[in-house]
CSV table of C-alpha atoms in Angstrom, one decimal:
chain,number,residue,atom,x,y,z
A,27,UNK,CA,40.3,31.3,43.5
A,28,UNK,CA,37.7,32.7,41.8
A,29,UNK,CA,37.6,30.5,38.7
A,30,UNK,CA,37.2,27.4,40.8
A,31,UNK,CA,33.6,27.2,40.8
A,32,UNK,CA,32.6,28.3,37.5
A,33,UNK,CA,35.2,25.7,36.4
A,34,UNK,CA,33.4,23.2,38.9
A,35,UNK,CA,30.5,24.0,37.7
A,36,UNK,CA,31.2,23.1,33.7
A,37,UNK,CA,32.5,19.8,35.0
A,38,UNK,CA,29.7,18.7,37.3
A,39,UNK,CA,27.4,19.7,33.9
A,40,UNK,CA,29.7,18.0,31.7
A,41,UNK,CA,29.3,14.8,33.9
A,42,UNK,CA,25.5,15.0,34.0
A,43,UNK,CA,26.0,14.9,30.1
A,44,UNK,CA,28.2,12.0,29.4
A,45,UNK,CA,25.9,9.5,29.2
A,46,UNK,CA,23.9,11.1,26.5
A,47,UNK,CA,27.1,12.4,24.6
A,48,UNK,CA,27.9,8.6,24.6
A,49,UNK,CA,24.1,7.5,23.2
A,50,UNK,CA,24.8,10.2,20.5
A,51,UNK,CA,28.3,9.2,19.3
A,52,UNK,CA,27.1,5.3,19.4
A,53,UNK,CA,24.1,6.3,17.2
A,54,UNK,CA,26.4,8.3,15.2
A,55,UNK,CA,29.1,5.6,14.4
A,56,UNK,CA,27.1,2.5,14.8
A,57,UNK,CA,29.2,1.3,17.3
A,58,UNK,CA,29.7,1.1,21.1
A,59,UNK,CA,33.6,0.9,21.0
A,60,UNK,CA,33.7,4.2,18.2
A,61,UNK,CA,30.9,6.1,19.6
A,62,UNK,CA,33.0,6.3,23.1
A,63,UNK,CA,36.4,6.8,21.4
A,64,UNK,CA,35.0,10.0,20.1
A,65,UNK,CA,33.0,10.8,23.4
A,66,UNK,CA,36.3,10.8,25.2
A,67,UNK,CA,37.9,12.5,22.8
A,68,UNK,CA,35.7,15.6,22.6
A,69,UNK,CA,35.7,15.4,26.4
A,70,UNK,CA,39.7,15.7,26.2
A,71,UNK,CA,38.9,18.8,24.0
A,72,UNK,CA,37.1,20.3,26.2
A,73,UNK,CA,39.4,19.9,29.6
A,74,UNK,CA,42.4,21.2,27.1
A,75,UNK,CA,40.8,24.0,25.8
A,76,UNK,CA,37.3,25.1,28.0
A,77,UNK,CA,36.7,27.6,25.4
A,78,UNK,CA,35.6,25.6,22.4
A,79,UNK,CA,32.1,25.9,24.8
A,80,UNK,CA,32.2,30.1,24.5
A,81,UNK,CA,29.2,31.6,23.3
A,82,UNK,CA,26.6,28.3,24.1
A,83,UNK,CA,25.7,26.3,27.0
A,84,UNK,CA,27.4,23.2,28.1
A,85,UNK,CA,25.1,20.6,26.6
A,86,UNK,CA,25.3,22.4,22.9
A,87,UNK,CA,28.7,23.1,23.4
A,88,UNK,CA,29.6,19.5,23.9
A,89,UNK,CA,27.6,18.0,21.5
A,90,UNK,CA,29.1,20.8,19.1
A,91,UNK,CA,32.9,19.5,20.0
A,92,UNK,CA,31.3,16.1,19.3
A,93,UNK,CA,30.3,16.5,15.8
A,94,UNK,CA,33.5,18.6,14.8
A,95,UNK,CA,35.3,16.0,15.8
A,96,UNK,CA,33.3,13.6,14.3
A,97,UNK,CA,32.8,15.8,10.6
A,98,UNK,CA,36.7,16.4,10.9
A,99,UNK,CA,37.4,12.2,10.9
A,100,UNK,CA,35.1,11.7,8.0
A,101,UNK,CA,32.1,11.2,9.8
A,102,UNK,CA,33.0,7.8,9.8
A,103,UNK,CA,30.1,4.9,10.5
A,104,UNK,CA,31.4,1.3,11.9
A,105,UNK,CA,31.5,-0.7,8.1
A,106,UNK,CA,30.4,-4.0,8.2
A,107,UNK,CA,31.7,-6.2,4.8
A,108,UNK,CA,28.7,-8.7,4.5
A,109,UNK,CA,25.0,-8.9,5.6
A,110,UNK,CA,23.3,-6.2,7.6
A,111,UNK,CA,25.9,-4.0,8.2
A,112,UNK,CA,27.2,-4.2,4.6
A,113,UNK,CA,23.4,-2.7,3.5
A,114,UNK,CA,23.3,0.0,6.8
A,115,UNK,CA,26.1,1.5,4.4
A,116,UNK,CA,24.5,1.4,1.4
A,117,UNK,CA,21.4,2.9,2.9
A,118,UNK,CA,23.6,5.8,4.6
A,119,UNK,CA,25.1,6.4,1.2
A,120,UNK,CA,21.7,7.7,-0.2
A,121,UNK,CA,21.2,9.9,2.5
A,122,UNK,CA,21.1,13.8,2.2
A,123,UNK,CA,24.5,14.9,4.3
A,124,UNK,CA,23.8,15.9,8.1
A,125,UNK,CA,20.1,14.8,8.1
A,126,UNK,CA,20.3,11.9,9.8
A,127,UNK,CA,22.5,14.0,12.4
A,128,UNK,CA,20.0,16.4,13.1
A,129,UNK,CA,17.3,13.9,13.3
A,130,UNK,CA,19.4,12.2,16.3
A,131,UNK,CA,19.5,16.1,18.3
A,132,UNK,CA,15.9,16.4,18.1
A,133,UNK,CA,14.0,13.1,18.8
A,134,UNK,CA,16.9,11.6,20.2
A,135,UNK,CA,18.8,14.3,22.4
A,136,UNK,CA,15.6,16.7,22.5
A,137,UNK,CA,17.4,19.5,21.1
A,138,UNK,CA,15.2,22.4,19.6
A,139,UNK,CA,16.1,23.5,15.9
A,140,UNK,CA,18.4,26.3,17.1
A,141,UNK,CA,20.4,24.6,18.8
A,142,UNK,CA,20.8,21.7,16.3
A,143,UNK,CA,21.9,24.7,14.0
A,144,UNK,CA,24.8,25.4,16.4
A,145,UNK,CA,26.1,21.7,16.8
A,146,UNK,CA,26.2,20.7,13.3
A,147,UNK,CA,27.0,25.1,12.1
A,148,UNK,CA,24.0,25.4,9.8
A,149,UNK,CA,20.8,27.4,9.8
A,150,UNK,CA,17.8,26.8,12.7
A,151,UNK,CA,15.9,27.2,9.6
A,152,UNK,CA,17.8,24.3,7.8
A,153,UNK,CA,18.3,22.1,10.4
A,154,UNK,CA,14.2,21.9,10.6
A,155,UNK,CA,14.4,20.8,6.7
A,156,UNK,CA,16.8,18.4,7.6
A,157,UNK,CA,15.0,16.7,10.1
A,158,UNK,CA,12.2,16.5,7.8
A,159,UNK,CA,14.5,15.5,5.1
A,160,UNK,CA,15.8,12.3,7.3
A,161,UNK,CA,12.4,11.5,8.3
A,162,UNK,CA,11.1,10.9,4.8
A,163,UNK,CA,14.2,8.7,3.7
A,164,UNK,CA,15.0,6.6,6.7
A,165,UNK,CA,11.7,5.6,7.4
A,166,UNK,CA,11.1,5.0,3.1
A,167,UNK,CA,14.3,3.0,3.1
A,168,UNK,CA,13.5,-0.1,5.4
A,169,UNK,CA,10.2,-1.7,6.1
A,170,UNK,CA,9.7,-5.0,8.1
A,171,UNK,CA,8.5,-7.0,11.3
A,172,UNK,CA,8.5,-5.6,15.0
A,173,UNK,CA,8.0,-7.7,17.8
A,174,UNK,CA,7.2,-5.4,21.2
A,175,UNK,CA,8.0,-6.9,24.4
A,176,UNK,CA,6.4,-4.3,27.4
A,177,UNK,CA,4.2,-5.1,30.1
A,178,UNK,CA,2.3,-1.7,30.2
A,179,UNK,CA,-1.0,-2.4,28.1
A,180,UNK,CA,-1.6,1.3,27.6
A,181,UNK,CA,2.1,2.0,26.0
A,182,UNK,CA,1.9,-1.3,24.9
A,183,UNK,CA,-1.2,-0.3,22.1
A,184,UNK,CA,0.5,3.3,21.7
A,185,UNK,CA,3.9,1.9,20.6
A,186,UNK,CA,2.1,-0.6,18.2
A,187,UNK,CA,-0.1,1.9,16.9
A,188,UNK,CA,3.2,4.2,16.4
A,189,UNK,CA,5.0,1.6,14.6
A,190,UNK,CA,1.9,-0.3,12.7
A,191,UNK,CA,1.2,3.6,11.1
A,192,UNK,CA,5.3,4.0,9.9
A,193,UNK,CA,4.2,0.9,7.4
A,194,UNK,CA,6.2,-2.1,10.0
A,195,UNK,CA,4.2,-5.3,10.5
A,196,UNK,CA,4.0,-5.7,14.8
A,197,UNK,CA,4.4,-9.7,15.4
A,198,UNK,CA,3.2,-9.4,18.9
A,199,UNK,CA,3.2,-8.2,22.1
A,200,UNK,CA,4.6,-10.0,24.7
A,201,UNK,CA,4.7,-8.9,28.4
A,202,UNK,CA,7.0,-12.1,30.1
A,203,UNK,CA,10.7,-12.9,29.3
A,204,UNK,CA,9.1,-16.3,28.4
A,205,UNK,CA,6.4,-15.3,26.5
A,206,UNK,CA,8.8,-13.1,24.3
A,207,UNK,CA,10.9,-16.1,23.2
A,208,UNK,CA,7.5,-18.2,22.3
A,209,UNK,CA,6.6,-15.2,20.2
A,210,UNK,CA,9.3,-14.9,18.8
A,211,UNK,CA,10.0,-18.5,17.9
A,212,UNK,CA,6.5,-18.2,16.2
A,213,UNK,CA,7.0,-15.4,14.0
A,214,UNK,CA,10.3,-14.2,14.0
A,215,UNK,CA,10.7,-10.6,13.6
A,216,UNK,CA,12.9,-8.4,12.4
A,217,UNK,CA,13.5,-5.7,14.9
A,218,UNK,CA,13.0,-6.2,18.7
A,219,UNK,CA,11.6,-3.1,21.1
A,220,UNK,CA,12.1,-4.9,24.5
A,221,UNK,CA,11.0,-2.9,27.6
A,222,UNK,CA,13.6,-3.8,30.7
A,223,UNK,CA,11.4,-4.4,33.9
A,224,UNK,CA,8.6,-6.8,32.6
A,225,UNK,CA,5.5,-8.0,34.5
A,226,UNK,CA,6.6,-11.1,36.4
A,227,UNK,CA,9.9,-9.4,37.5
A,228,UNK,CA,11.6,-10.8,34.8
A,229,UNK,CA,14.0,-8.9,32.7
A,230,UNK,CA,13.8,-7.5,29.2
A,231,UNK,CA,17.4,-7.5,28.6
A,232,UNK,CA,17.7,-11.7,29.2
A,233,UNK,CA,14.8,-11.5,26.7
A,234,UNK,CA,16.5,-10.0,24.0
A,235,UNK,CA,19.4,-12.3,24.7
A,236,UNK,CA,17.3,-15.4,24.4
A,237,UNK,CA,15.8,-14.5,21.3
A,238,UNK,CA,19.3,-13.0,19.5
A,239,UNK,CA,20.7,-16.4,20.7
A,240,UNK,CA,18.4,-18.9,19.1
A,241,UNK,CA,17.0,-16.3,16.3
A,242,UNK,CA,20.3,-14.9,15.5
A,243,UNK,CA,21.3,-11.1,15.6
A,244,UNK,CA,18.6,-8.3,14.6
A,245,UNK,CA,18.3,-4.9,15.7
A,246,UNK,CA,17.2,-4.1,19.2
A,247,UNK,CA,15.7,-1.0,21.0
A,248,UNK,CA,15.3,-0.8,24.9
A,249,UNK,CA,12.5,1.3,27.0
A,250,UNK,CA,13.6,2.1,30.3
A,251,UNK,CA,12.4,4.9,32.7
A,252,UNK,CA,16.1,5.4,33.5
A,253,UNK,CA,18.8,5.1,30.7
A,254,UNK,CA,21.8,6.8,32.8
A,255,UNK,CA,21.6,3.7,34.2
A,256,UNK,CA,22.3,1.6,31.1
A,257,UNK,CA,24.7,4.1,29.7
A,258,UNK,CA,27.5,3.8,32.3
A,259,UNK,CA,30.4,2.2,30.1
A,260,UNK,CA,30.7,-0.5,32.4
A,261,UNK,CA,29.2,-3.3,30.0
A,262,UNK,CA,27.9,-3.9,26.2
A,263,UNK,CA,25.2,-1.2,26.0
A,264,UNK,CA,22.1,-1.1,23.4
A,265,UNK,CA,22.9,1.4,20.5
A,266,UNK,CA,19.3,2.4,20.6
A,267,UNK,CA,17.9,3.7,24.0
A,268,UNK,CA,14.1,5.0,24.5
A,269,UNK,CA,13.9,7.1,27.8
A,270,UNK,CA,10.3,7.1,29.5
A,271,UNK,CA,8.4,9.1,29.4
A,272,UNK,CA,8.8,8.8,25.4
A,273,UNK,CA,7.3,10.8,21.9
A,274,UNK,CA,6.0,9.5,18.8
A,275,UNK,CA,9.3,11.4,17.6
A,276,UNK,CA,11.5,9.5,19.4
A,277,UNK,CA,10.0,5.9,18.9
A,278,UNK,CA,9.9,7.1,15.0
A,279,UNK,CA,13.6,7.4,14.8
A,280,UNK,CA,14.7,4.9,17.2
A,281,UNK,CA,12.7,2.6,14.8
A,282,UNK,CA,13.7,3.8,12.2
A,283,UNK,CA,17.4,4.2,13.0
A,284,UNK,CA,17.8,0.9,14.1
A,285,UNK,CA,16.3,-0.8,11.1
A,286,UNK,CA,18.4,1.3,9.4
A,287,UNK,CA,21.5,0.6,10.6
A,288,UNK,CA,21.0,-3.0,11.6
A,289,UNK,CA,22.0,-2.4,15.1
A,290,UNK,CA,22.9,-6.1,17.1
A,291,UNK,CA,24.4,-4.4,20.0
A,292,UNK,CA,22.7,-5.4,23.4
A,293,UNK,CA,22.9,-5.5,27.4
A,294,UNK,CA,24.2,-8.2,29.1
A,295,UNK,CA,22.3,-8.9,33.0
């Protein structure tokens, strides 16, 4: 009787953290479907065997089963045989190994250096040079055109100042589901960072849909004040998911990440 609620305990945590293991392992993969096969597998790891999490808290500890699992496949990324996803892998073949991992922990996840170290087993001290590492070569290895759809004029300027200084071209700003699709009719860009609750009530996520119906697919990134929300499995979920409040950090990578990779994956209402 007296391991039942430490046990409890590790699975209410474990729970709380799901939805973030999931945003990782999508990130890491490139793709919804792979992303959660792995999720569910380290999850299985863990309820077989609770003491793969000895000697670190739950979060690390899961996000440490995560990437073992992940490393032991091959790290393997979703491979696409023609247009963007074809060049997300030629891009990921010039990258220095586990820097674009422990860029995800820290702007992504919000994991400090030491723990990073524990996930991916290297140095706190490394792990920093990684992230710096990643920085410099994902953001040197695609450039183009952002269109911003938010109808907060303050974060608005701030995200547009954030992306304008990475070296991306910002098409627009548009604060209306229909003033996104004129915008983006007008000058089409090539990466979409879409808000979700926009100023006349209208929704971000029909936004996006709009435009990746009549523009054709292009990566997306979604803002919301509550991403456990989006990230319940239930339905086609963005691969690249801002929580607010945000950090230059994490717009940096998102942006950067998604140009990368290409990502087309998006909400449905």
């Amino acid at each position: 009787m007296m391991d039942a609620t430490p046990a409890q305990s590790v699975s209410d945590q474990l729970g709380m953290f799901i939805p973030y293991l999931r945003r990782y392992a999508r990130a890491l993969t490139g793709s919804q479907t792979s992303g959660d096969n792995f999720a569910a597998a380290s999850l299985e790891a863990i309820l077989t065997d609770r003491s793969v999490l000895d000697g670190t808290d739950v979060k690390t500890g899961l996000f440490r089963v995560l990437y073992g699992i992940w490393a032991s496949a091959g790290a393997p990324v979703e491979e696409g045989e023609s247009g963007a996803r074809a060049k997300a892998q030629r891009h990921l073949a010039k990258l220095t190994n586990n820097s674009r991992e422990a860029l995800l922990l820290y702007t992504i996840e919000g994991f400090n250096y030491e723990s990073i170290g524990t996930i991916i087993a290297v140095e706190a001290s490394e792990a920093e040079e990684l992230v710096a590492i990643a920085r410099h070569e994902m953001a040197d290895s695609v450039t183009g055109s952002v269109m911003i759809i938010e109808d907060e004029a303050i974060i608005a300027m701030d995200i547009e100042s954030i992306v304008a200084e990475m070296g991306h071209r910002v098409t627009g700003v548009a604060r209306t589901r229909d003033e996104a699709v004129a915008l983006g009719r007008a000058d089409v860009p090539d990466l979409i960072l879409a808000d979700i609750q926009l100023a006349d009530n209208s929704s971000g996520i029909d936004a996006v849909n709009d435009l990746l119906a009549e523009l054709g697919q292009r990566p997306v990134i979604f803002i919301t004040a509550f991403p456990e929300r989006l990230l319940t499995g239930d339905k086609p979920e963005p691969a690249f998911l801002i929580s607010k409040p945000y950090t230059e950090d994490q717009v940096i990578s998102a942006v950067s990440q998604a140009m990368f990779f290409s990502s087309t994956e998006t909400l449905h209402a």
